[in-house]
Structure formats: C-alpha cells, structure tokens
Short mmCIF file of C-alpha atoms and ligand atoms in Angstrom, two decimals:
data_model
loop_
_atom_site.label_atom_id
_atom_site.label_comp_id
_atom_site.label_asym_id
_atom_site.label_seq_id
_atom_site.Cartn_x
_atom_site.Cartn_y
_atom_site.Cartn_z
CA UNK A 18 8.98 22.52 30.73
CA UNK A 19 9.66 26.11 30.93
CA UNK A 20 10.82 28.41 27.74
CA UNK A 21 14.61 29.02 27.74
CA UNK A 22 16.51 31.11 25.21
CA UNK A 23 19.13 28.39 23.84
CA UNK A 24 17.12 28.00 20.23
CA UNK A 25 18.87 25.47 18.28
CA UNK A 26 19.37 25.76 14.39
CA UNK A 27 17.81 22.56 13.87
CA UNK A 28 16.88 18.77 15.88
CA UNK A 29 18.36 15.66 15.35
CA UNK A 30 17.37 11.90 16.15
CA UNK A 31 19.88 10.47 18.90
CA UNK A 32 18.35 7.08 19.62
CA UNK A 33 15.84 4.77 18.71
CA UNK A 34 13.62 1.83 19.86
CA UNK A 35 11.07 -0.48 18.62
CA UNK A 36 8.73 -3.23 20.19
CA UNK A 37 6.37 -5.80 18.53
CA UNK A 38 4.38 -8.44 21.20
CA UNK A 39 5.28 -12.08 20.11
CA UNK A 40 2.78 -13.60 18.78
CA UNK A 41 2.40 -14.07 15.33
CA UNK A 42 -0.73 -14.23 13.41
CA UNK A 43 -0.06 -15.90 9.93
CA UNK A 44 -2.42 -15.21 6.84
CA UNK A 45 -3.07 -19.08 6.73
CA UNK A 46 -4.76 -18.48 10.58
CA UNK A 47 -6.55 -15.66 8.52
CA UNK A 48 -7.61 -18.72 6.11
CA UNK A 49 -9.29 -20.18 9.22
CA UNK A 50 -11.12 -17.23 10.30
CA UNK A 51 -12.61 -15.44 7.36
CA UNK A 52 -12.71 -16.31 3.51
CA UNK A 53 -9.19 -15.09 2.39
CA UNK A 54 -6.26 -16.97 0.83
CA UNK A 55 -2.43 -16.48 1.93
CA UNK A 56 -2.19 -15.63 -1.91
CA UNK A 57 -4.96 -12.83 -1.63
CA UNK A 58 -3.19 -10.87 1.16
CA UNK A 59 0.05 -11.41 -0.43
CA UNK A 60 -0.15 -9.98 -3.72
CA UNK A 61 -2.54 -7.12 -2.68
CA UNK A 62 -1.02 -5.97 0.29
CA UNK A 63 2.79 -7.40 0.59
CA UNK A 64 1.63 -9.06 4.05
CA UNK A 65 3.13 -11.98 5.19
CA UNK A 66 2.25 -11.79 8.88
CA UNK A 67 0.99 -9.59 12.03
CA UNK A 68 2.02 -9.70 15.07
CA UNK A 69 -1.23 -9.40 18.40
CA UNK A 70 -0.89 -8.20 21.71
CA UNK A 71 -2.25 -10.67 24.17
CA UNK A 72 -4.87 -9.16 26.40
CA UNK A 73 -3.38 -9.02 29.55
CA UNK A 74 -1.03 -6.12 27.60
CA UNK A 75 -2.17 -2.86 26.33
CA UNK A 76 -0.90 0.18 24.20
CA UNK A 77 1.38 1.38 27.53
CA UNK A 78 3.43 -2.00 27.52
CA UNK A 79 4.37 -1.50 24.24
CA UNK A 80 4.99 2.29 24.58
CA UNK A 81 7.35 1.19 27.81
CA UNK A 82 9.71 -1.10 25.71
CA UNK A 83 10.15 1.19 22.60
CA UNK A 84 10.80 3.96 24.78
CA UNK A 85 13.30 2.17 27.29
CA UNK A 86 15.05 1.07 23.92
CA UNK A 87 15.15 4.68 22.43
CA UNK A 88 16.40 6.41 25.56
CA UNK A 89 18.85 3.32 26.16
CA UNK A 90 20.56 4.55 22.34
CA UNK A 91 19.95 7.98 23.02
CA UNK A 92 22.36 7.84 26.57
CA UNK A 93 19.63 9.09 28.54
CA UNK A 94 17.88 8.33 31.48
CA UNK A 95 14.44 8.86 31.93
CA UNK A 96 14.72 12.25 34.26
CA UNK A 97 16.68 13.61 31.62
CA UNK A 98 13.16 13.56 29.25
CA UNK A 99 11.55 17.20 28.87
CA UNK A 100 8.78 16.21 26.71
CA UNK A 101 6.69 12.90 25.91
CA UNK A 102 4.54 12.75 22.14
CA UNK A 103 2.45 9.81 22.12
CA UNK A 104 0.72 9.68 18.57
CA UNK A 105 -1.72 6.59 18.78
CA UNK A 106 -5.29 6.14 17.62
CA UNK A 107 -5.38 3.21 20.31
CA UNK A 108 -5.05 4.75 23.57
CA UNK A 109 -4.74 2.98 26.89
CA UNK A 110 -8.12 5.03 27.95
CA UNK A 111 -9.94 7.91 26.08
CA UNK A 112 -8.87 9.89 29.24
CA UNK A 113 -5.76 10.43 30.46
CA UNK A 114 -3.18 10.43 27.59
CA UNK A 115 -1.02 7.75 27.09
CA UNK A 116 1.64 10.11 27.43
CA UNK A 117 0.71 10.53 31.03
CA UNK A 118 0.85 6.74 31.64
CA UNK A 119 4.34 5.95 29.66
CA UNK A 120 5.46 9.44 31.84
CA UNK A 121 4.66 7.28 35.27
CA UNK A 122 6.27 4.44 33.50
CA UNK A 123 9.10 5.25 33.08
CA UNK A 124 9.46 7.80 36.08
CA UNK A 125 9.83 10.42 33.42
CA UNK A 126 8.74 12.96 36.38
CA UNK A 127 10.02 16.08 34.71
CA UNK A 128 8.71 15.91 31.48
CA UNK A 129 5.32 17.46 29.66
CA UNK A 130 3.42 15.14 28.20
CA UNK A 131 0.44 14.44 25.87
CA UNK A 132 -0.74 12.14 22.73
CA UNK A 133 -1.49 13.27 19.40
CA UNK A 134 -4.06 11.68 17.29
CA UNK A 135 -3.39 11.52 13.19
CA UNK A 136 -3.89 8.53 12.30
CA UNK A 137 -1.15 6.44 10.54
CA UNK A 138 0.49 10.32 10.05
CA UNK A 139 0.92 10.75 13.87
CA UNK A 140 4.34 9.95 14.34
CA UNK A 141 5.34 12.52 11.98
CA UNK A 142 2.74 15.05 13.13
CA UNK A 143 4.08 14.15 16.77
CA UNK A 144 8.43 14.48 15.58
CA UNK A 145 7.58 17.62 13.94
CA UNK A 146 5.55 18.70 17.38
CA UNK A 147 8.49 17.54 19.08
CA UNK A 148 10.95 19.19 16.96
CA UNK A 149 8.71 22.97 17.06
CA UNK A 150 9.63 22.90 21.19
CA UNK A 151 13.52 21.82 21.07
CA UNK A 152 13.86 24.28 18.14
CA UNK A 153 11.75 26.97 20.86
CA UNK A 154 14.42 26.49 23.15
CA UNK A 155 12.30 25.01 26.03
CA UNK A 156 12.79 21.40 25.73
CA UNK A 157 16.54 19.73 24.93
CA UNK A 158 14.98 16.09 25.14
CA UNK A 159 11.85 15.09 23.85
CA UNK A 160 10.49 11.57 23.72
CA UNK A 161 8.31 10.66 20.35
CA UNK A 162 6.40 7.76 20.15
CA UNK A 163 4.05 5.75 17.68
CA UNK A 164 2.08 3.23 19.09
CA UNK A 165 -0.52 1.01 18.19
CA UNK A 166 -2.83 -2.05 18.81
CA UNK A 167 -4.94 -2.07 16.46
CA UNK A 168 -5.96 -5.41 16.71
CA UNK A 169 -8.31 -4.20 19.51
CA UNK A 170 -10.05 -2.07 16.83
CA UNK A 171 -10.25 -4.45 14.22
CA UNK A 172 -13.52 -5.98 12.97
CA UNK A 173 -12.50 -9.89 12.75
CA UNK A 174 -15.59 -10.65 10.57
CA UNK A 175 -14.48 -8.09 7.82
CA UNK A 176 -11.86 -9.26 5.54
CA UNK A 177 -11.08 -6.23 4.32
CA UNK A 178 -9.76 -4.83 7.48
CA UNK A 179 -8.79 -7.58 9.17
CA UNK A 180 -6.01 -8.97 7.75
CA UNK A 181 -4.30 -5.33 7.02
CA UNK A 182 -3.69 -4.67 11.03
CA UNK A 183 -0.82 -5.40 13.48
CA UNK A 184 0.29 -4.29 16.89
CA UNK A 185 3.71 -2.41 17.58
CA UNK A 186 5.59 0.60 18.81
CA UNK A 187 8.13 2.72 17.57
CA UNK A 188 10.15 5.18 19.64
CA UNK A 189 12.70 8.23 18.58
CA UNK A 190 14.94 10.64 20.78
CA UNK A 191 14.39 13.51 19.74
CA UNK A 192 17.71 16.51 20.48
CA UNK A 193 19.23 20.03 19.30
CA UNK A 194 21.16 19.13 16.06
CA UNK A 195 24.67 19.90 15.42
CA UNK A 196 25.29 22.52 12.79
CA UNK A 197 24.81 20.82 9.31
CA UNK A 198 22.90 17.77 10.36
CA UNK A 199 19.23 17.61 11.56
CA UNK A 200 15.75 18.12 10.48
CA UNK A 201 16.23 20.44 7.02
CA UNK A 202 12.53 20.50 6.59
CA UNK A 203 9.19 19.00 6.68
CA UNK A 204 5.31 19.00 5.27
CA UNK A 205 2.04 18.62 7.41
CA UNK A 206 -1.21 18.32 5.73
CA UNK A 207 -4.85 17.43 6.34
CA UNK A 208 -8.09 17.15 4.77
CA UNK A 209 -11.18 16.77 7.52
CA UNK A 210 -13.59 16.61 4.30
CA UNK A 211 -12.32 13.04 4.06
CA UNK A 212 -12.58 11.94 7.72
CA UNK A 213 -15.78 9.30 6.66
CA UNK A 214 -13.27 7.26 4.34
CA UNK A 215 -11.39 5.75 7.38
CA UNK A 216 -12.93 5.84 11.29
CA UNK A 217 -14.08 3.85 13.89
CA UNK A 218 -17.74 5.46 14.24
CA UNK A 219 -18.66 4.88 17.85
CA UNK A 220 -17.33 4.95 21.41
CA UNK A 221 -16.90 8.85 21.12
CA UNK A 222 -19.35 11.89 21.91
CA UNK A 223 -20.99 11.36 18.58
CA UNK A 224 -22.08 7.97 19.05
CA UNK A 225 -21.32 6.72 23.01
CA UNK A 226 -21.07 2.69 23.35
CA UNK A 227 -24.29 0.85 23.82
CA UNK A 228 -25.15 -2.82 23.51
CA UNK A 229 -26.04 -1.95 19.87
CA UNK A 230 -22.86 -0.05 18.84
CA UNK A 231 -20.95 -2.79 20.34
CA UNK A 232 -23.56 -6.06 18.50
CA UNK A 233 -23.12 -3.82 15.28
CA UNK A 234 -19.30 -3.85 15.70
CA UNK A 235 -19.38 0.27 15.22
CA UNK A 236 -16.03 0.53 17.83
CA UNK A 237 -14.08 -1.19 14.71
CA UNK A 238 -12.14 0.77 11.74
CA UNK A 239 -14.03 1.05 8.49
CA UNK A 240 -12.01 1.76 5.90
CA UNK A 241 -13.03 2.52 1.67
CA UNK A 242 -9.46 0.72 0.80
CA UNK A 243 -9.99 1.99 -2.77
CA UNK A 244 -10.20 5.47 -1.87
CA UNK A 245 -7.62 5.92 0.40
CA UNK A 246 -5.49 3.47 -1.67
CA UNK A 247 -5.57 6.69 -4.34
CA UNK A 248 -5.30 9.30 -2.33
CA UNK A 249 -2.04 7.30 -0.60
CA UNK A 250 -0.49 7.16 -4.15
CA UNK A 251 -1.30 10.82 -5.08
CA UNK A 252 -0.10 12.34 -1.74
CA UNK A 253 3.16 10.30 -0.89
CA UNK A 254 4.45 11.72 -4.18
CA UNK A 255 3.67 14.98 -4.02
CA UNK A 256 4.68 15.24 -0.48
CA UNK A 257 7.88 13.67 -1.01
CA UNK A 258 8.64 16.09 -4.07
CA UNK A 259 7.83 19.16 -2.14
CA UNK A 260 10.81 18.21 0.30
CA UNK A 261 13.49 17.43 -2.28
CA UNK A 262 12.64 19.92 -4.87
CA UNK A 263 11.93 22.64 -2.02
CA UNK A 264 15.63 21.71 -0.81
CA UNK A 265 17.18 21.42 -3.91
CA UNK A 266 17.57 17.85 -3.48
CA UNK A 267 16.88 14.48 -6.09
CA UNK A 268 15.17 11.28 -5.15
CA UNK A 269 18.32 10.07 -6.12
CA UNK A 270 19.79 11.82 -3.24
CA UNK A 271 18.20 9.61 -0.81
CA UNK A 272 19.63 7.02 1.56
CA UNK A 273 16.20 5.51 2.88
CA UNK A 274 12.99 6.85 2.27
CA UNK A 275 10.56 5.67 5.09
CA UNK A 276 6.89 5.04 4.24
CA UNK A 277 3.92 4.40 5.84
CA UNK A 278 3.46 0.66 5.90
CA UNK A 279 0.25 0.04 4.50
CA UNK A 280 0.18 -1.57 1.61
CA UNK A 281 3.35 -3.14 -0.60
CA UNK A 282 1.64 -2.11 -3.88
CA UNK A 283 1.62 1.68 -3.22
CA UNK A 284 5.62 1.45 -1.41
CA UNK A 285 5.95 -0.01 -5.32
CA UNK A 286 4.02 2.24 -6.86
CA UNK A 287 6.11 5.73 -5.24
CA UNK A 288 9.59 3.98 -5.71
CA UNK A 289 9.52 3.30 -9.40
CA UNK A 290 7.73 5.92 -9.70
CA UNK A 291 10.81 7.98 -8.46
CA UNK A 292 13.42 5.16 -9.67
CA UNK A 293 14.45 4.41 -6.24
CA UNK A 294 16.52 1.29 -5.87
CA UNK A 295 14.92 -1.47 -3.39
CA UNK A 296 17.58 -0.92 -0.97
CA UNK A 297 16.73 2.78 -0.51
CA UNK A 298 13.25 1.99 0.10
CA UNK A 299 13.32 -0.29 3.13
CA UNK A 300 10.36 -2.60 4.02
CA UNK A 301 9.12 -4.24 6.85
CA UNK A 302 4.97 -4.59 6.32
CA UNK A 303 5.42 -8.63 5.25
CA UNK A 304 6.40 -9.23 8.70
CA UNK A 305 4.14 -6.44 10.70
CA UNK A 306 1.21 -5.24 8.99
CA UNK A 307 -0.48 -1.82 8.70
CA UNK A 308 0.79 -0.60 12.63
CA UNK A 309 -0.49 2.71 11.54
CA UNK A 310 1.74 5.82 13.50
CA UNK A 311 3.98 2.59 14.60
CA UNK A 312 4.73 1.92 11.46
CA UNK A 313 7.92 4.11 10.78
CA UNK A 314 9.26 4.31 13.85
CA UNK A 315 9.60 0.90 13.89
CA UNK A 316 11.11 0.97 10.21
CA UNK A 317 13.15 3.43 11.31
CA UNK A 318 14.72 1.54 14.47
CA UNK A 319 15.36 -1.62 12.19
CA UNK A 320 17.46 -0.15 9.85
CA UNK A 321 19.49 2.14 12.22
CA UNK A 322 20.33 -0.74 14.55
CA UNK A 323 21.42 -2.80 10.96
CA UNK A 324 23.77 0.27 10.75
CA UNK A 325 21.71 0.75 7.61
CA UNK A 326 21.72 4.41 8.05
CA UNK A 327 24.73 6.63 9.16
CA UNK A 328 26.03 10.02 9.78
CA UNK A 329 25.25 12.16 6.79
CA UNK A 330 22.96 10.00 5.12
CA UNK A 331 19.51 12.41 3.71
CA UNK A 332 16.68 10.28 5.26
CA UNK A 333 12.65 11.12 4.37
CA UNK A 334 9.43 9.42 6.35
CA UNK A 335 6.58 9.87 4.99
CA UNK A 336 3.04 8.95 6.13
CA UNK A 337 -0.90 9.40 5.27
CA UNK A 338 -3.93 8.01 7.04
CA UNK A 339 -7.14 8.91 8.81
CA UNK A 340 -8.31 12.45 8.97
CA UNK A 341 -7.46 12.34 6.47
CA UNK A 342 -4.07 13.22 7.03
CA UNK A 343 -0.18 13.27 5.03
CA UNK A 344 2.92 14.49 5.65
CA UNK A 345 6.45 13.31 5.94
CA UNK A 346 9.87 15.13 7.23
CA UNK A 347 13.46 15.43 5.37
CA UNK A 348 16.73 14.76 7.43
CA UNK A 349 20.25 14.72 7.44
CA UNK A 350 20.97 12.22 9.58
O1 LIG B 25 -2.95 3.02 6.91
C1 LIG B 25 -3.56 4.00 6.17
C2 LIG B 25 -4.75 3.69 5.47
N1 LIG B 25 -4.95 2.40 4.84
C3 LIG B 25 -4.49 2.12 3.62
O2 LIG B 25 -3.60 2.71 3.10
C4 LIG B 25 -5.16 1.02 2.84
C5 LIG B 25 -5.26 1.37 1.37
N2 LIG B 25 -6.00 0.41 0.62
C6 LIG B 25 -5.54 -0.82 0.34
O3 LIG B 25 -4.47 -1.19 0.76
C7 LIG B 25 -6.37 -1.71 -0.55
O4 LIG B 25 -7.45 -0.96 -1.07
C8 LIG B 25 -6.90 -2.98 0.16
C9 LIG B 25 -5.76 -3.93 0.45
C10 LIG B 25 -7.60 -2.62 1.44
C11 LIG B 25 -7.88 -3.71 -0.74
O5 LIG B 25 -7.24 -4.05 -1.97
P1 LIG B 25 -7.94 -3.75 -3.37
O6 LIG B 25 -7.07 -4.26 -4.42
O7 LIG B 25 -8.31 -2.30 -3.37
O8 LIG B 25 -9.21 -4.69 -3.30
P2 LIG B 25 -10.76 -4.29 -3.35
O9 LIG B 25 -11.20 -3.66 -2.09
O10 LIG B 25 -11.02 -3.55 -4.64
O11 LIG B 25 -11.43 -5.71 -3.47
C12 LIG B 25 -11.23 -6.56 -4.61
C13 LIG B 25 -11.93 -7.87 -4.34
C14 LIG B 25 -13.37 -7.70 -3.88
O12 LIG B 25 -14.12 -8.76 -4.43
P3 LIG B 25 -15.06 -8.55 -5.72
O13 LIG B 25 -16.02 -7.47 -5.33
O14 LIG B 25 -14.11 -8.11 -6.81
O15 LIG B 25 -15.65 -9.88 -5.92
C15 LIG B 25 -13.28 -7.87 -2.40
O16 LIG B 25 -14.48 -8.33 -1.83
O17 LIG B 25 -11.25 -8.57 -3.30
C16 LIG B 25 -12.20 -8.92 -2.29
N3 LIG B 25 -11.50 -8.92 -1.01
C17 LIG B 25 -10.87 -10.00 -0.54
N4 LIG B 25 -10.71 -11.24 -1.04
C18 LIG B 25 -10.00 -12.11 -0.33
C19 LIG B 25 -11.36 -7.91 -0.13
N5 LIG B 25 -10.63 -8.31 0.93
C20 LIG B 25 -10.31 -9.62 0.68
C21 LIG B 25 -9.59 -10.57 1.40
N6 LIG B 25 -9.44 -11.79 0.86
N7 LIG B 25 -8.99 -10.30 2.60
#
C-alpha cells in the first residue's frame, strides 16, 4: 500500500459476505449442560440458538468464507484487495494477525494487513480504520472483517456466559463512494477505566497460561452482565443521536439501524425508545447469539442479500463491548 493523491469525498460498501459453521447448539442442549431453562435464555436475552465451530476449524475458516462471499458481491478478485481489517477478540494465534493468515488465504498478495481488537465494537472500529485509508487516497479496496469463535473462550460451567456466545463471521468491501452516497459520518469511543467489567484474565503478559490459569478456567470471558447491560442501553442511544442530530437527520429517517447483537431486551429497549418500527430494526441474535465484532456484519449481509436495503437507503451500525468500547457509523447506502 503506498499513499496516492486520488482522495475520495467519502467510502461506500460494495459487497458483502457472511459465514456461520453448521452446527447448532439449542438452549434445550444448554438444559443438559448447566441449570438453565429454554424459557430463561429466551425472555432475557432473545436467544433461540448458537451456532459452534467444530474443532478441526478455527477463526481463519470462517474469515475465508465471509470474505470469498464479500469480494464475490463486491466484483473483485482477491489481487485486487489493498488492505485486510480483521477485528476479532479470537484470533487464530496471539501472533501473527489473522489478517496475515486470511491474506495467504485468499492469495490477497498485495494487500496490508492487520487485526484490530475492540471487542464486540471492532467491526466498526475496523470499517472506520478502513474507511480513514481509502478516504487517504492510498488504498481503493479494503477488506473488513468481524470474526469470532467465541465458543473457544467460553466458560461451559458458567451460565451466565455460556449460553450468550456463538461463532460467525461477517465480511464488507469496503470502496471510494460516489458523490452523494457513502459513509456521512461516524463516532468512536472508549473507556479503559471499565476494561475489568468484561475480559478473559489470562493467557496474556499479565497472567501467562499455567496448569492453574487453565484448572481455574481464567482463559474464559467474565462478564458483570448487569453492568455492561446499562452502560449498552446508555451508550447505543447517545451514540446513535450524535449521528442523526449531528447530520440533521431523525430516527425516523432510518432504513435499518444495525445493533450489536447481544441481548434482545436492550435492541427493545433503543427502538422504542426512538419509535423505530420492527422492520427498521432488523434482528438476527435468536438464531446466532452474542458473535461479538461478527455480529453486524453478519446482520448486515442478511438483509442486503434479502434486498432489504437499497440504493439511497440511510443505514446506522452501532456496537459496544469490551474495553470498554462504543461506537457506530451513519451511511447512505
Ligand atoms: O457483547 C457485549 C457485551 N455483553 C452484553 O451486552 C451483555 C449484557 N448483559 C446481559 O445481556 C444480561 O445482563 C445477561 C443476559 C447477561 C443477564 O441477564 P440479567 O437479567 O441481567 O440477569 P442477572 O445477571 O441479573 O441474573 C438474574 C438471575 C440470577 O439469579 P438470582 O441471583 O436472582 O437468584 C442469576 O443467577 O438469573 C440467574 N441466571 C440464570 N438463570 C438461569 C443467570 N444466568 C442464568 C441462566 N439460566 N443462564
């Protein structure tokens, strides 16, 4: 990637792709494993079912498929790709990116490439990466991705982690807009002073695996649901209104506003809190889970390919998770 000097006004999603492994983990196997109820998950969370990578698969294979998809919509071939974003708490390795791998994948030989970490906010932290270099001028094609497997992470004897998590990828083109359409604007935002609410505590520098780490099952997400369940509700809103008001825009304005898929309650909460009608807020989590940065991508690819969302339509994501982090991007699509 080198810096040219063709600066576009704005970027613009061209294609799309999503991937989810088959199998299907039900909340009635959850019944079997710890002491939940189908009715439990249900009405606190909105989740149906999750889907689980089998173990001979990992983060990459998933990557591979979403991205094959997006490109595939886009009209591209890999060669054509400048840049590769990974955002993914569940790397292939802690060293290289999975960037690097999806890059010798796909035979993506000229591109840059490297993963972002921001929790279930890294696919928009990794688009509006993305969109910084093909609005610099020195990228025209950049690949974003959101990908997860978080059922590797998951502690199987807590049941108030376990049966929030699902596996998937999510995968975006990302290219100079044409004049009027694009990216009009978007909000990044973190808070480090909240980074003990949601983490996995070991397997970094701060606490290397050991037998222990491993018998006390420290390489698994622990999560105060209550606390980020408020914070969720407080910053979806006021990130959302920053966009629209900023832009001179409504709620009512919107075509599809994409959130995080974590929990149905809160995806309530925002839209009547804004008086969105159910159709503008689509929703996928009964059937997937929390998939953390996977999450809207894969939203995102569902409802384009329904033809869902068309030329024109104003189009928001937006996301919070670990870090803590928030954010979320406004488009004319
Ligand atoms: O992806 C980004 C970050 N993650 C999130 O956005 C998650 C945000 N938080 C949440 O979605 C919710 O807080 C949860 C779904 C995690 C939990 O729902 P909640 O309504 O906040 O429940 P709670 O943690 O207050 O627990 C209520 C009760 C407790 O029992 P007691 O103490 O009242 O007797 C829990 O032990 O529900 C119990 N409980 C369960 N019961 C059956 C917790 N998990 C389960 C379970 N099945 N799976």
């Amino acid at each position: 990637m080198s810096v040219k000097s063709n600066n576009p006004y704005s970027t613009i999603i061209t294609g799309t792709g999503s991937a989810a492994p088959d199998r299907v983990l039900t909340n009635r196997d959850l019944e079997n494993m710890v002491e939940t109820s189908d009715e439990w998950i249900v009405s606190r969370t909105g989740i149906r079912e999750r889907r689980i990578l089998d173990r001979a698969f990992s983060a990459v294979d998933l990557s591979e498929q979403a991205a094959r998809a997006a490109l595939e919509a886009a009209g591209l071939s890999p060669e054509d790709v400048d840049l590769i974003i990974v955002a993914t708490v569940t790397p292939d390795h802690p060293t290289p990116s999975n960037a690097c791998l999806l890059q010798a994948r796909l035979q993506a030989n000229r591109a840059a490439a490297m993963d972002i970490s921001a929790g279930c906010t890294g696919f928009t932290y990794a688009l509006t990466t993305a969109h910084q270099f093909v609005c610099g001028g020195s990228c025209r094609n950049a690949l974003v991705v959101g990908t997860e497997v978080l059922t590797r992470v998951t502690d199987w004897e807590d049941r108030g982690t376990c049966v929030l998590f699902g596996d998937g990828s999510g995968a975006v083109v990302l290219q100079p807009a044409p004049e009027g359409r694009g990216l009009i604007d978007y909000t990044l935002r973190s808070d480090g002073r909240g980074a003990e609410l949601l983490l996995i505590p070991a397997g970094g520098s701060a606490m290397p695996a050991t037998a222990e780490t491993v018998a006390q099952r420290l390489h698994t997400v622990k999560m105060n649901g209550n606390e980020i369940f408020k914070f969720a509700a407080r910053v979806v809103e006021e990130s959302l209104q920053e966009l629209l008001q900023g832009n001179g825009f409504q709620p009512s304005d919107l075509k599809a506003l994409f959130l995080h898929q974590a929990n149905l309650r809160i995806i309530e909460h925002i839209r009547k809190r804004l008086k969105l009608k159910p159709e503008n807020v689509p929703v996928n989590i009964d059937r997937y889970g929390n998939t953390s940065s996977a999450s809207i991508p894969i939203l995102l690819d569902e409802e384009v390919r329904a033809g869902r969302i068309t030329e024109g339509d104003l189009v928001s994501m937006i996301a919070f998770g670990a870090g803590l982090t928030w954010g979320g991007v406004l488009m004319r699509w």
